[in-house]
Each structure stands twice: as structure tokens, then as C-alpha cells.
Short mmCIF file of C-alpha atoms in Angstrom, two decimals:
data_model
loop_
_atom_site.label_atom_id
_atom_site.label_comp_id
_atom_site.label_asym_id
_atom_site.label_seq_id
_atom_site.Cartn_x
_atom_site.Cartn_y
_atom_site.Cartn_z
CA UNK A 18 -9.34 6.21 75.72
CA UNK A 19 -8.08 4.44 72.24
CA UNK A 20 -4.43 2.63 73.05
CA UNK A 21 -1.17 3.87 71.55
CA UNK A 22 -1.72 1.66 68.79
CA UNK A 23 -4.99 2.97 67.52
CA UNK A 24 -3.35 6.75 68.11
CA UNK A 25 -0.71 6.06 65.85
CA UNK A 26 -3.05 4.22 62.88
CA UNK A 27 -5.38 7.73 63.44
CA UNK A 28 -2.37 9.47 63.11
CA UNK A 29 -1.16 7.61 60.10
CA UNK A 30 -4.10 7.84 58.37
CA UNK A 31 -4.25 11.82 58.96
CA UNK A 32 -1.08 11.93 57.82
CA UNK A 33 -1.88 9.99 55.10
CA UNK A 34 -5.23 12.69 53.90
CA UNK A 35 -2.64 15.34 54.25
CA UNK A 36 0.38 14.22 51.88
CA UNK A 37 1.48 11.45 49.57
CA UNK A 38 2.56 8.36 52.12
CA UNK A 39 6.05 8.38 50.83
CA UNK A 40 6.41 12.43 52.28
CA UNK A 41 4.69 10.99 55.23
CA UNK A 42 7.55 10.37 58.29
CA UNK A 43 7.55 7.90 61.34
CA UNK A 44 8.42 10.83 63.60
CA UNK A 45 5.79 12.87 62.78
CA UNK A 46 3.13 9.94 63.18
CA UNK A 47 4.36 9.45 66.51
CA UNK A 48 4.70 13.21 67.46
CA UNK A 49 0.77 13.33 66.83
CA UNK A 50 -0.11 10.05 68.38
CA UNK A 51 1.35 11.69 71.62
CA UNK A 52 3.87 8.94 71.64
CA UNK A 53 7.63 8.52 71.11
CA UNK A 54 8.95 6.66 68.05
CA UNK A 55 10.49 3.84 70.10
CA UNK A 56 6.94 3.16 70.74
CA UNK A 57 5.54 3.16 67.12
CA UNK A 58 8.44 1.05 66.09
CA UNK A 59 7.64 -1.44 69.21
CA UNK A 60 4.16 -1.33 67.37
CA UNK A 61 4.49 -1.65 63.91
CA UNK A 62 8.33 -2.65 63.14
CA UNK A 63 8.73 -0.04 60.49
CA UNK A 64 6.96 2.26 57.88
CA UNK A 65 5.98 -0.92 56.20
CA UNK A 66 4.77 -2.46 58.94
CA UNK A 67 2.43 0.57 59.76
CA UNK A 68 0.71 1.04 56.45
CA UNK A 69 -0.56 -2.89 56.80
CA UNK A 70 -1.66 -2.35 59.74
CA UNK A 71 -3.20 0.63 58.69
CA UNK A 72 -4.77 -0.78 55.59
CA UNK A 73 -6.14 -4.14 57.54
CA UNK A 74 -7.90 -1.53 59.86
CA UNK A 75 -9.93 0.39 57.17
CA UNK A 76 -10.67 -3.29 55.38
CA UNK A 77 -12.11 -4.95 59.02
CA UNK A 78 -13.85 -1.15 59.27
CA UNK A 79 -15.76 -1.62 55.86
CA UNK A 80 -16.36 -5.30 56.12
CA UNK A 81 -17.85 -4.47 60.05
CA UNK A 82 -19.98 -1.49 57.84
CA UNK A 83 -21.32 -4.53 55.50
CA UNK A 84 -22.88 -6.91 57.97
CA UNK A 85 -24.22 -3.94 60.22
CA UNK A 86 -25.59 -2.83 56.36
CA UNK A 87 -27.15 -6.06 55.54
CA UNK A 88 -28.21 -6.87 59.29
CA UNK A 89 -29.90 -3.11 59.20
CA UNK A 90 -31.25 -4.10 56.18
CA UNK A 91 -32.89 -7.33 57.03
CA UNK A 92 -34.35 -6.21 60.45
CA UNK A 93 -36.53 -3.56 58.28
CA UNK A 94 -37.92 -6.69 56.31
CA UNK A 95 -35.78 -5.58 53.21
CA UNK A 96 -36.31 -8.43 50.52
CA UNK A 97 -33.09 -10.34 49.40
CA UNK A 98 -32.39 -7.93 46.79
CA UNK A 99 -32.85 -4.56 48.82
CA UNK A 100 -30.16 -6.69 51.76
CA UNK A 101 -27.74 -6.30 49.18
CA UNK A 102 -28.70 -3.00 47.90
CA UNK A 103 -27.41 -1.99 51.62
CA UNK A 104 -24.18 -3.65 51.16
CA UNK A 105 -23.67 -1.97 47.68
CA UNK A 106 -24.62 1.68 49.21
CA UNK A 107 -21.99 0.88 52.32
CA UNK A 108 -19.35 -0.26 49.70
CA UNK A 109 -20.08 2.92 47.39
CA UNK A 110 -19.81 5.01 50.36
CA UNK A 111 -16.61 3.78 51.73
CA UNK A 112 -14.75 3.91 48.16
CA UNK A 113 -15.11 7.11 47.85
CA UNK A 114 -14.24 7.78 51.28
CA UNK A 115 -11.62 6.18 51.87
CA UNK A 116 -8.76 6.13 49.36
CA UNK A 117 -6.92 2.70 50.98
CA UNK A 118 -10.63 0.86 50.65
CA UNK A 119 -11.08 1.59 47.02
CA UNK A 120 -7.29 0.49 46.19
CA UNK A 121 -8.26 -2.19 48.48
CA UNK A 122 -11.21 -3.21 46.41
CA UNK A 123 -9.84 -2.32 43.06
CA UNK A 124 -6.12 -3.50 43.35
CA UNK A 125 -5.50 -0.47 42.40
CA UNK A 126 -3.58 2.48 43.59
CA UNK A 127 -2.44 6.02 43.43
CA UNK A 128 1.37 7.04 44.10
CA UNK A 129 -0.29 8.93 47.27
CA UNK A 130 -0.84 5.41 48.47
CA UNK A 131 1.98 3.14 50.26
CA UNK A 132 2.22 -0.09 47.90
CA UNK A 133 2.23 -2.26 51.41
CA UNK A 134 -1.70 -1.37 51.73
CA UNK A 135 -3.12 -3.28 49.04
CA UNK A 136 -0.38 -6.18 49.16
CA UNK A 137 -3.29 -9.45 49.54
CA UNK A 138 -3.13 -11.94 52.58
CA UNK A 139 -5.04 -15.13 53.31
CA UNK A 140 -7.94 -13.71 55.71
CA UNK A 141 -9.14 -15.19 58.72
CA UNK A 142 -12.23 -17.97 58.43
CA UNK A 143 -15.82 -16.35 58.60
CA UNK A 144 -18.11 -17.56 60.58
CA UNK A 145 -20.42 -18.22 58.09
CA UNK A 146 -21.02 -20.89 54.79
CA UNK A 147 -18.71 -23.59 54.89
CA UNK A 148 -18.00 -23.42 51.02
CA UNK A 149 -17.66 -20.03 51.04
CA UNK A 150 -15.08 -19.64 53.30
CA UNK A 151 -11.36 -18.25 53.07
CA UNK A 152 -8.50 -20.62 54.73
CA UNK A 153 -7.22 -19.27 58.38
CA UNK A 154 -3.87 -17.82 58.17
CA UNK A 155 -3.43 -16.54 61.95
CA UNK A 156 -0.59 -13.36 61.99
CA UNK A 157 1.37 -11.25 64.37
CA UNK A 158 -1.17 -7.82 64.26
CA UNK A 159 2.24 -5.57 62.58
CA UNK A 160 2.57 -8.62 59.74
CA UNK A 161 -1.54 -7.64 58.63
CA UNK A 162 -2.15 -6.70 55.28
CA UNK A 163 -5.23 -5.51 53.28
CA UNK A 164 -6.80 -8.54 51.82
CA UNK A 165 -6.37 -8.47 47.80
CA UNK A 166 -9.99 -7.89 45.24
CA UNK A 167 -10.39 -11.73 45.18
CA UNK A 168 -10.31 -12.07 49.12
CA UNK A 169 -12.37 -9.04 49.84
CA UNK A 170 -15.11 -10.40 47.20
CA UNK A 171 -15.08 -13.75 49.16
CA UNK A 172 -15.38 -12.19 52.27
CA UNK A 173 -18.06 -9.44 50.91
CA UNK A 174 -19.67 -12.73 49.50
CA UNK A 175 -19.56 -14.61 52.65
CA UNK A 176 -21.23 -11.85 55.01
CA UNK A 177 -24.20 -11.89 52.69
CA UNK A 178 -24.37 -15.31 52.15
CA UNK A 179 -24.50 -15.20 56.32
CA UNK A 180 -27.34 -12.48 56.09
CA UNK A 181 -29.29 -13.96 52.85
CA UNK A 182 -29.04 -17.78 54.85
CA UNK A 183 -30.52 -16.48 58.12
CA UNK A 184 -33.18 -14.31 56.50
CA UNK A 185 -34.48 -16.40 53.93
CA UNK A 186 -34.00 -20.22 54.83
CA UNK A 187 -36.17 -21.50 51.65
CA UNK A 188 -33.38 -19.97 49.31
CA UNK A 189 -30.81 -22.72 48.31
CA UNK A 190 -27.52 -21.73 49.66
CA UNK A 191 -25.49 -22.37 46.38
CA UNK A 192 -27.62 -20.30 44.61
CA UNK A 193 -27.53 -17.49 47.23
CA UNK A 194 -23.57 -17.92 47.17
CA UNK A 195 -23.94 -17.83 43.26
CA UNK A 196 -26.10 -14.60 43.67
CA UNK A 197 -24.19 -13.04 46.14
CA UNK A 198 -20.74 -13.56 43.81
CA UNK A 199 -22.24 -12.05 40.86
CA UNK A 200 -23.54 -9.08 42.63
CA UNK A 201 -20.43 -8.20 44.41
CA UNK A 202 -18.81 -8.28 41.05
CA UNK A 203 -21.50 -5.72 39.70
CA UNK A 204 -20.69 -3.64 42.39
CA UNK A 205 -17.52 -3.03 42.50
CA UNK A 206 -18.06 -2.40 38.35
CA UNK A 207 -19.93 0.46 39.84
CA UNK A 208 -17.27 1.64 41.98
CA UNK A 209 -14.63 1.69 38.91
CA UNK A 210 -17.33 3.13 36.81
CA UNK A 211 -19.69 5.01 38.51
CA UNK A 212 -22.92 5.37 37.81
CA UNK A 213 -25.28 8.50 37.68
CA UNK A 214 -25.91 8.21 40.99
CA UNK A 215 -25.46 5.40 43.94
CA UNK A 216 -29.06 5.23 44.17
CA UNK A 217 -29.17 3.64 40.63
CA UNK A 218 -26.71 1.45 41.29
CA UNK A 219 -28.03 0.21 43.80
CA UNK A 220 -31.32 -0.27 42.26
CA UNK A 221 -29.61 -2.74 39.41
CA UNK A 222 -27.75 -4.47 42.49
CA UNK A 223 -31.07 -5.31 44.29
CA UNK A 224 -32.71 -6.07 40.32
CA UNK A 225 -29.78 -8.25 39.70
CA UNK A 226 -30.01 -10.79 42.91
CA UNK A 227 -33.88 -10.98 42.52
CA UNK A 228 -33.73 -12.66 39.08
CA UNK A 229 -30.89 -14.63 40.12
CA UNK A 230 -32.92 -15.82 43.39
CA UNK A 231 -36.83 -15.17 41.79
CA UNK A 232 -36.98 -19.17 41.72
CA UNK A 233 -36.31 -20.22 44.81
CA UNK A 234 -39.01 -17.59 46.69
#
């Protein structure tokens, strides 16, 4: 049974698919969540506070979609460059799904969109590479923000750094980090400017970190 909390952010975000987030209203959130609006307050502090909250939750969702993309990916003995194909598909997908994880990737957003959800943060450290890896900045869950472009590349960066490190130890791991930067960056060229279809983006993605990596195989 998902806590008041998570009823509220799937309430928000409904809210949010149905009408521009400045027509969207804290009593009606909490009249769907099944909850009153004492509670949403306790939750979230204010409007403000619930469209961070809201827009962290989409950002952990795709970054959890990425490594279970690139961990898919390497169990079905996917080279380097199709482990990152994954990744790019996930990240296609979820821009055009989801209107707060393209703004989030993009720093850009519609009027639809509450200006708190793409306001950047310092993110938590990743587990993985040590030189690729964002400065902790622990916060109270309603103070949570979407991470800006630049943090979401690092942290896009670091997960397949994690993936590319584990799966293919001969690679040098500045040159996978090096790889993995540049192909994050073609990416999310794809998902301002589309291409003719995901598959051939994709395709370039997985051409792209072969020749940067083809040396170290």
C-alpha cells in the first residue's frame, strides 16, 4: 500500500497530465490522494515544496531505468557500445514520456511546468568512479529538487562508467569516463532534435563509444 506521500506525488503528477501546474490546486491533490491538506502540507511545506519533490521522484525513476538499462544490457553480453545504446533508448523513452524528465534533461520548460521542477541541486555521491562523482549535499526529502542538465549528465555518466568498469575491466577508466561524457551529450542532442527514429539514434550512440573505446579492446 504506497504511503501518503507517494499518494499525493501520484496525485500531483495526474494533476499535473491534466492541466498547466499553475491551475493545478493543493486541495485537489490532497482530495485525490485520499488525504486532508493538513497532511500534504505536513509533507511537502507548500506548492513549491511538492513540485521538487515531485520532480526529484521522476529524476531517481529515470536514473533507476538507466542502470537496470545498462545492467539488462550487459547481462545479454551487449558490447560497450550496445550498454549504452540501452541507456540512450531508456533516456529517449522517458523524454518523451515524461514532460518533468525532458525539462529535467534539457533545462528547459513549458509554462505547463512548475519552474521549482527543473531548479538544479548538488546530488547525492554515486557509488561508483571516484572522479566521476558529484559532491554529497544530504536534504530534508520536501527541500529535493530535480538535479540541473550538468548534474544529470554526471550522474547519467557515472552509472555507465559503473556498468562499462565492471563489464569490461581492460578498458581504461578515463577513457570510458571520456566515452561515456561524450555520448551522453549525443544523446540528449537526440532528445532536442530527434532523429528519424530512436532506433537510429541509438545506433550512432553505440557507433560513437566504440571508436572512442576501439583501442583499448
Amino acid at each position: 500500500m504506497p504511503t501518503a506521500r507517494e499518494s499525493l506525488l501520484d496525485a500531483a503528477l495526474a494533476a499535473l497530465g491534466a492541466r498547466p501546474w499553475a491551475a493545478v490546486r493543493m486541495v485537489d491533490v490532497a482530495l485525490s490522494a485520499g488525504v486532508s491538506r493538513q497532511t500534504l502540507y505536513n509533507e511537502f511545506s507548500s506548492k513549491e515544496g511538492l513540485a521538487r519533490a515531485l520532480a526529484r521522484r521522476e529524476a531517481d525513476m529515470f536514473l533507476a531505468g538507466v542502470e537496470n538499462a545498462l545492467a539488462e544490457a550487459e547481462r545479454q553480453g551487449a558490447d560497450a557500445g550496445d550498454c549504452f545504446a540501452a541507456a540512450a533508448a531508456w533516456t529517449l523513452h522517458s523524454a518523451r514520456r515524461s514532460p518533468l524528465v525532458r525539462a529535467t534533461l534539457t533545462g528547459c520548460r513549458s509554462e505547463r511546468l512548475p519552474a521549482a521542477a527543473v531548479a538544479g541541486i548538488p546530488l547525492q555521491r554515486s557509488p561508483h568512479p571516484r572522479r566521476f562523482t558529484a559532491a554529497p549535499a544530504p536534504m530534508a526529502p520536501a527541500a529535493e529538487a530535480a538535479p540541473s542538465p550538468a548534474e544529470l549528465v554526471t550522474e547519467i555518466r557515472n552509472r555507465a562508467v559503473g556498468a562499462l568498469e565492471h563489464g569490461y575491466p581492460k578498458l581504461d577508466l578515463a577513457d570510458i569516463g571520456w566515452a561515456c561524457e561524450v555520448a551522453v551529450r549525443l544523446t540528449l542532442a537526440y532528445v532536442v532534435a530527434p532523429s528519424a527514429s530512436d532506433e537510429d539514434a541509438c545506433l550512432q550512440v553505440a557507433r560513437l563509444v566504440r571508436g572512442l573505446l576501439a583501442h583499448g579492446w
